[in-house]
Tab-separated table of C-alpha atoms and ligand atoms in Angstrom:
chain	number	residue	atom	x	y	z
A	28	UNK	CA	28.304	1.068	-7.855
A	29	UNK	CA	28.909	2.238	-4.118
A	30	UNK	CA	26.414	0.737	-2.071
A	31	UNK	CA	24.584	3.539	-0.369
A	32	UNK	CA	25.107	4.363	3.336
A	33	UNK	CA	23.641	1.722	5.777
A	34	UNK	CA	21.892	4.662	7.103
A	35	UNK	CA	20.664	6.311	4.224
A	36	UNK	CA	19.628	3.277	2.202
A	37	UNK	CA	16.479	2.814	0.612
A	38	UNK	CA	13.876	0.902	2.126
A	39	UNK	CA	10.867	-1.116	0.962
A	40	UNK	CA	7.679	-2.984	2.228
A	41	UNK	CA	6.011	-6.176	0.777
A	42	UNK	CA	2.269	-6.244	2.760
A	43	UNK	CA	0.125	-8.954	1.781
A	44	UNK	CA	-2.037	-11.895	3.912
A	45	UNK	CA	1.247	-14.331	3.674
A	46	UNK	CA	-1.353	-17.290	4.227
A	47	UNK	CA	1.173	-18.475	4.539
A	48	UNK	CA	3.966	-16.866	2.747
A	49	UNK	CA	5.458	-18.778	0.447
A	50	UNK	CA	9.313	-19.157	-1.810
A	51	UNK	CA	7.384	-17.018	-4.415
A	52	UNK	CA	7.418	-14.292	-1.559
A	53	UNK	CA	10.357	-14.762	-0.584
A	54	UNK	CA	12.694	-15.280	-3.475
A	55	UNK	CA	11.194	-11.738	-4.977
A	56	UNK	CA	11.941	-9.972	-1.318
A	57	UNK	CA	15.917	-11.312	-1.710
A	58	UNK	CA	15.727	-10.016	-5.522
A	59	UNK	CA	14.293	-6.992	-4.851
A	60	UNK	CA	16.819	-6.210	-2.068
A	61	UNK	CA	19.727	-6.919	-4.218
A	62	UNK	CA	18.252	-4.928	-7.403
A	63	UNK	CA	17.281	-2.084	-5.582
A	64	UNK	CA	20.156	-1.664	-3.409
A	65	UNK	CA	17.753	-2.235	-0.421
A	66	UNK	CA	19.046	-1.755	3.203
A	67	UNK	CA	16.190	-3.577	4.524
A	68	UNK	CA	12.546	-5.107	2.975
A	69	UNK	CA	9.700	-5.186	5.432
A	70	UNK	CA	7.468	-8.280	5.008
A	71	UNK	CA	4.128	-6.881	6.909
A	72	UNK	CA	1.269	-9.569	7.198
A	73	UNK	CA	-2.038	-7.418	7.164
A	74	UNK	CA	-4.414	-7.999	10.022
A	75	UNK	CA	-7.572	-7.287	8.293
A	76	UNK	CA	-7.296	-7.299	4.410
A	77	UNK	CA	-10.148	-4.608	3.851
A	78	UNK	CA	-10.439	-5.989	0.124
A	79	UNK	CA	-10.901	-9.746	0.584
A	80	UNK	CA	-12.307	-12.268	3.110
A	81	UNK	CA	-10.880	-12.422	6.085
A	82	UNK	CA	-8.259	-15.185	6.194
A	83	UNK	CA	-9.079	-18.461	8.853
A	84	UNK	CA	-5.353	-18.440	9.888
A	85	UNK	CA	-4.833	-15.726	12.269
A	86	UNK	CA	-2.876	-12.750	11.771
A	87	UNK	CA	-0.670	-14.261	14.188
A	88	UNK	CA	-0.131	-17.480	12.948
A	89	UNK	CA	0.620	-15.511	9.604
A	90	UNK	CA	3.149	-13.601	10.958
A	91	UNK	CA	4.806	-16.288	12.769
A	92	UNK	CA	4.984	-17.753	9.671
A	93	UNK	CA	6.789	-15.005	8.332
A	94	UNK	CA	9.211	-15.081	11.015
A	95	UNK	CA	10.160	-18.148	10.349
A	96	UNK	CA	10.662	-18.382	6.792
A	97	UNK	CA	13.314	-15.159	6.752
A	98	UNK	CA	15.337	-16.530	10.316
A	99	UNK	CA	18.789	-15.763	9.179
A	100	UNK	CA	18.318	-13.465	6.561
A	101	UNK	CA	18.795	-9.913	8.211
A	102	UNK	CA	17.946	-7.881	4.770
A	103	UNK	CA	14.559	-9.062	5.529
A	104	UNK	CA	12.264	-7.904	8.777
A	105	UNK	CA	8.845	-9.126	9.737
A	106	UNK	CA	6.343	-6.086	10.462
A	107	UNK	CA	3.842	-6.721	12.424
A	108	UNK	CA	2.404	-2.971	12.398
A	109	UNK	CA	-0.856	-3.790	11.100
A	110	UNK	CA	-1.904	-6.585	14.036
A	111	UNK	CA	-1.110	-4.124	16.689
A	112	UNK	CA	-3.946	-1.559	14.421
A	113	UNK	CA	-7.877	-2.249	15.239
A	114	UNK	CA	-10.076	-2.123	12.233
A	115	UNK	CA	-9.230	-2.658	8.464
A	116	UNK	CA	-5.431	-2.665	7.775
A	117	UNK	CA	-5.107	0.363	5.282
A	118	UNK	CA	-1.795	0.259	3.652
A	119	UNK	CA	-2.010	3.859	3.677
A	120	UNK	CA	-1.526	4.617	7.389
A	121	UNK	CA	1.073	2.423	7.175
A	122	UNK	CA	3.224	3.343	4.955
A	123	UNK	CA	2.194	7.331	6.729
A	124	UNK	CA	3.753	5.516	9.825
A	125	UNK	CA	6.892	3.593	8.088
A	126	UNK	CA	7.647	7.440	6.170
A	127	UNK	CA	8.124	9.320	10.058
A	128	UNK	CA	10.052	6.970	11.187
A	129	UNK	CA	12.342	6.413	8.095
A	130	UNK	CA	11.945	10.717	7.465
A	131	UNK	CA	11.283	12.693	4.808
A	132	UNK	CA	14.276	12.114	2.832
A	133	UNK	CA	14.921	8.206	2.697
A	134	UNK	CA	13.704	6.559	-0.543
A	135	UNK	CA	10.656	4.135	0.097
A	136	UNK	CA	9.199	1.825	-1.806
A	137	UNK	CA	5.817	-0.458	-1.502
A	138	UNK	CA	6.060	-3.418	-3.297
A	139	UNK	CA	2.863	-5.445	-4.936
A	140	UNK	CA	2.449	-7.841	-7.514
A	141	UNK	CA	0.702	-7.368	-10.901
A	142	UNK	CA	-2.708	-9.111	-9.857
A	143	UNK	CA	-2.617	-6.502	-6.498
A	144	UNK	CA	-1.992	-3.431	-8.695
A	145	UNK	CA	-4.839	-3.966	-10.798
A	146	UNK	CA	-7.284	-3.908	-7.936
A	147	UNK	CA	-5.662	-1.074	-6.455
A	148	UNK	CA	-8.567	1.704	-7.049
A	149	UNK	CA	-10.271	-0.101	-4.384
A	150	UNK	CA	-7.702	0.647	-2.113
A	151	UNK	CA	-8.564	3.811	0.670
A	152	UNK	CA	-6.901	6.517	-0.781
A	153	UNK	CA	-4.971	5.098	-3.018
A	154	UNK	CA	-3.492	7.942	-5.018
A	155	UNK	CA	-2.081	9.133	-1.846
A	156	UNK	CA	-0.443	6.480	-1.773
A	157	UNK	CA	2.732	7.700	-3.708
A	158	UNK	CA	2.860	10.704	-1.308
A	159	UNK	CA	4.231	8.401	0.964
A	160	UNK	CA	6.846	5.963	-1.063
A	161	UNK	CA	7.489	4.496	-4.803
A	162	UNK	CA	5.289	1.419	-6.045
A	163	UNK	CA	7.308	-1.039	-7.439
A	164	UNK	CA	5.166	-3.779	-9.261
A	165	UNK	CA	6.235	-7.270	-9.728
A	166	UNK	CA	5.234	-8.993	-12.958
A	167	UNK	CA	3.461	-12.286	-11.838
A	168	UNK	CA	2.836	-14.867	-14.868
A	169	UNK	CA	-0.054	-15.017	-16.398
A	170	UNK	CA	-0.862	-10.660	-15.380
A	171	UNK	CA	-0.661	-8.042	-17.683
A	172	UNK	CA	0.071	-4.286	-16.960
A	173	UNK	CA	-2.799	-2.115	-17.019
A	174	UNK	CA	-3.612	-1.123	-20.681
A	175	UNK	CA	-6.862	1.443	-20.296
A	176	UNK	CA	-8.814	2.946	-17.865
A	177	UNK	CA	-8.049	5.216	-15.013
A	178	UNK	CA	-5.436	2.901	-13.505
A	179	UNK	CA	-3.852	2.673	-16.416
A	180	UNK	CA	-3.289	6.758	-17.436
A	181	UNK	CA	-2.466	7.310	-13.446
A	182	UNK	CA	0.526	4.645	-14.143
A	183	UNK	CA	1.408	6.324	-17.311
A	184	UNK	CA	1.865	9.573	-15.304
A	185	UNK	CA	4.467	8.345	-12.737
A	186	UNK	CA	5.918	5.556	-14.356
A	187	UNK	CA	9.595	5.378	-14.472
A	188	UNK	CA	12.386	3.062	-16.467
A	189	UNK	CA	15.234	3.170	-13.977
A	190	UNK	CA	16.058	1.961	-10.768
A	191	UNK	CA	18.321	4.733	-10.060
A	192	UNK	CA	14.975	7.054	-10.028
A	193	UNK	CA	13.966	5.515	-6.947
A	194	UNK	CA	16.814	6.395	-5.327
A	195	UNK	CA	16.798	10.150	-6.818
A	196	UNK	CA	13.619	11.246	-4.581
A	197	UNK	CA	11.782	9.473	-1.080
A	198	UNK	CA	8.528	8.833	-3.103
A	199	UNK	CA	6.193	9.177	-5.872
A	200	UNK	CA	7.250	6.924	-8.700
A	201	UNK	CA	6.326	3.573	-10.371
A	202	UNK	CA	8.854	1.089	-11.330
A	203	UNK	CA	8.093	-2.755	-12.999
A	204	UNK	CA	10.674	-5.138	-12.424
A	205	UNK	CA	10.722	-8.026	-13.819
A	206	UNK	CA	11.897	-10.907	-11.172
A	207	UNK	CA	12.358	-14.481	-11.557
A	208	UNK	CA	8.892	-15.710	-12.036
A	209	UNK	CA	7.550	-18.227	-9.492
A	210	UNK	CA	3.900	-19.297	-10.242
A	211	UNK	CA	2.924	-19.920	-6.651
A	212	UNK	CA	0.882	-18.745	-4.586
A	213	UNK	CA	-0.548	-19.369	-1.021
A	214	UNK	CA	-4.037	-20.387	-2.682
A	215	UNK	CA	-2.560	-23.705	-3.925
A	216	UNK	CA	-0.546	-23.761	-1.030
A	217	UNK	CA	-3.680	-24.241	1.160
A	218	UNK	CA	-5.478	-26.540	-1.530
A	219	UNK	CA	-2.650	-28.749	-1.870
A	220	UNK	CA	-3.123	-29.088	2.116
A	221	UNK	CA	-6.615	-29.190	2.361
A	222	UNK	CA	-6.625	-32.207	-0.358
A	223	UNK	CA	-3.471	-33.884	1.554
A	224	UNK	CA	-0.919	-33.490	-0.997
A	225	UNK	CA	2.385	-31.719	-0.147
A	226	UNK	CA	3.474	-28.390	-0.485
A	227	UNK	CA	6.901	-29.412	0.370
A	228	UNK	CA	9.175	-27.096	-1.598
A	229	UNK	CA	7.064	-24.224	-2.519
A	230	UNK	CA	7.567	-22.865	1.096
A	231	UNK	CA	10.677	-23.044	3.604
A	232	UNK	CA	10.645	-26.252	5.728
A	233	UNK	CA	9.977	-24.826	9.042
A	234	UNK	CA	6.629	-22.950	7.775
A	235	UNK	CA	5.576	-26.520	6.510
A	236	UNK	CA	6.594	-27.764	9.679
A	237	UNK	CA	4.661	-24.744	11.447
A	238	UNK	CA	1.399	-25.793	9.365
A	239	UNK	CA	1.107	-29.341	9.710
A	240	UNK	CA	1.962	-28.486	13.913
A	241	UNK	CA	-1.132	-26.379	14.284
A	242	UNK	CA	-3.290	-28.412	11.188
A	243	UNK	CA	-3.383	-24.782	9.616
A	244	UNK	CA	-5.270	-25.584	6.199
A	245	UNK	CA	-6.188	-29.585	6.800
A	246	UNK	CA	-9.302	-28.821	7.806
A	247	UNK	CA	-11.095	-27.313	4.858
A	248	UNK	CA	-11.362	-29.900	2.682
A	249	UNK	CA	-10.027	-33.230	3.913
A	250	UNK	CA	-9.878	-35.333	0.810
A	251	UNK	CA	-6.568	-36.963	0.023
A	252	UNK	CA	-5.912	-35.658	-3.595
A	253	UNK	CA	-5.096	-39.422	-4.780
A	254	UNK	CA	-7.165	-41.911	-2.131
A	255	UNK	CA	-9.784	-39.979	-1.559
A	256	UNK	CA	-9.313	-40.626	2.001
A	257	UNK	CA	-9.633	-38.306	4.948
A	258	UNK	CA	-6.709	-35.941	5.162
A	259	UNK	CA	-4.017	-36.181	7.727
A	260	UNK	CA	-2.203	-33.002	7.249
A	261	UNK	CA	0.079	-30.998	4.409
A	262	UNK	CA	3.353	-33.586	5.883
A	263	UNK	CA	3.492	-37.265	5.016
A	264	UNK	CA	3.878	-39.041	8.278
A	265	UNK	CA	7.120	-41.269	8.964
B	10	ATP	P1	-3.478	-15.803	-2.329
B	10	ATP	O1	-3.243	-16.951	-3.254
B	10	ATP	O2	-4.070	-16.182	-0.992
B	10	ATP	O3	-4.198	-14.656	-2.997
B	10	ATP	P2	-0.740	-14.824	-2.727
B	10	ATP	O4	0.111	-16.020	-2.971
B	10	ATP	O5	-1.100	-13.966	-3.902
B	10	ATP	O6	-2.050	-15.229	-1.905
B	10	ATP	P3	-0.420	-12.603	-0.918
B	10	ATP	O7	-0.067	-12.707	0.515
B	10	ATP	O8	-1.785	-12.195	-1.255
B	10	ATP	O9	-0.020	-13.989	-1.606
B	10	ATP	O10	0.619	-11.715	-1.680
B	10	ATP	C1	1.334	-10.626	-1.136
B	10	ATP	C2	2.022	-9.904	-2.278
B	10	ATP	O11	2.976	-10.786	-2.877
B	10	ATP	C3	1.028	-9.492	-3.381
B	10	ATP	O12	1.404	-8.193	-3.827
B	10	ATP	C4	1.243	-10.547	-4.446
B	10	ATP	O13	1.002	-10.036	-5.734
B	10	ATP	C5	2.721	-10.897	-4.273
B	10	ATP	N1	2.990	-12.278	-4.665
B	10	ATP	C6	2.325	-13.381	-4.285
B	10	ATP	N2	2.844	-14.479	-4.854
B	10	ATP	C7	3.878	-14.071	-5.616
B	10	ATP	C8	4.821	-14.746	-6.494
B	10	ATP	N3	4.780	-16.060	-6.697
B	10	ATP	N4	5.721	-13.981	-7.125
B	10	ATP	C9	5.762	-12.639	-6.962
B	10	ATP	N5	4.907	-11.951	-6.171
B	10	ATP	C10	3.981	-12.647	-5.497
């Protein structure tokens, strides 16, 4: 297949609290680019998640984070949109925003994982969502497409079997894809560290690095997760 025009290639956006981002992020970004024929994936840490409690790592920190866990790969770009936005981070305006600069005609896709989809009738306006871009869902283990219910006739409506439908029209459809599963997420991430075990190797080196620097999650809990003892951070000391 000829890759599309560098200029006319589809994009897509992966928004999420990245607290902190992690290789299950990342490993589904690179997939996703080479799958969908990508010319770039925006990673875009949300300021003020609207549907959960507000993260104690700062949006900057977050996005920081993000930075520097895709340094060196240009297919992927850190957004920082939503921290320059006051108030709750809707993905909506975003994605209004990302659609006049990319045009009406350039394919656009926002990306989410299974467990985000199925909350996504909380979302502000969220079946105006696909007047802006696709929705491509990621199956996470242990979720299960929508099988009743609102969600789950809207999906029927718009789903689509084929990548090459994405590329067809700027926005509108729904496409699974099935990745390489990675069953982590930035939950355990900041339980491992707030019981001082390591996350080493569920996240690129220089995040850890990043976190145990500014003591990002020690603080919660502080209980070593085999002593007992007070915790002195996600990196073993030397
Ligand atoms: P938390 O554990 O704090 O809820 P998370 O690991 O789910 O965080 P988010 O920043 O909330 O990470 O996720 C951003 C997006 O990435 C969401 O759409 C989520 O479904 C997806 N995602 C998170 N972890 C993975 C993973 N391991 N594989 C594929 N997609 C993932």
């Amino acid at each position: 297949m000829t890759p599309p025009e560098a200029s006319a290639a589809p994009v897509a956006v992966l928004g999420g609290t990245f607290n902190p981002i992690h290789n299950g992020h990342l490993r589904s970004a690179l997939e996703l680019v080479e799958r969908l024929s990508l010319g770039c994936l925006h990673l875009m840490p949300c300021a003020t998640p609207p549907h959960r409690d507000a993260p104690q790592c700062s949006a900057l920190r977050r996005a920081d984070m993000v930075e520097l866990a895709i340094a060196g790969e240009p297919r992927l770009q850190c957004d920082r949109r939503e921290l320059a936005r006051s108030g709750p981070s809707w993905t909506i305006d975003s994605l209004q925003e990302l659609r006049a600069e990319y045009g009406p005609a350039r394919s656009l896709s926002l990306v989410m994982g299974c467990d985000a989809l199925l909350g996504l009738e909380r979302w502000h306006r969220w079946r105006s969502l696909l007047d802006f871009a696709h929705i491509v869902v990621i199956a996470r283990p242990g979720w299960q497409w929508p099988q009743e219910g609102v969600l789950a006739g809207w999906l029927a409506e718009h789903c689509i079997a084929q990548v090459a439908m994405l590329h067809q029209q700027p926005a509108g459809k729904v496409l699974m894809q099935e990745l390489r599963p990675l069953a982590i997420s930035s939950t355990e991430i900041r339980n491992l560290c707030a019981a001082g075990c390591s996350p080493r190797y569920l996240l690129p080196e220089p995040v850890l690095d990043y976190i145990d620097t500014h003591q990002l999650y020690a603080d919660t809990a502080g209980t070593d997760c085999l002593t007992g003892e007070k915790s002195p951070g996600c990196k073993p000391k030397p």
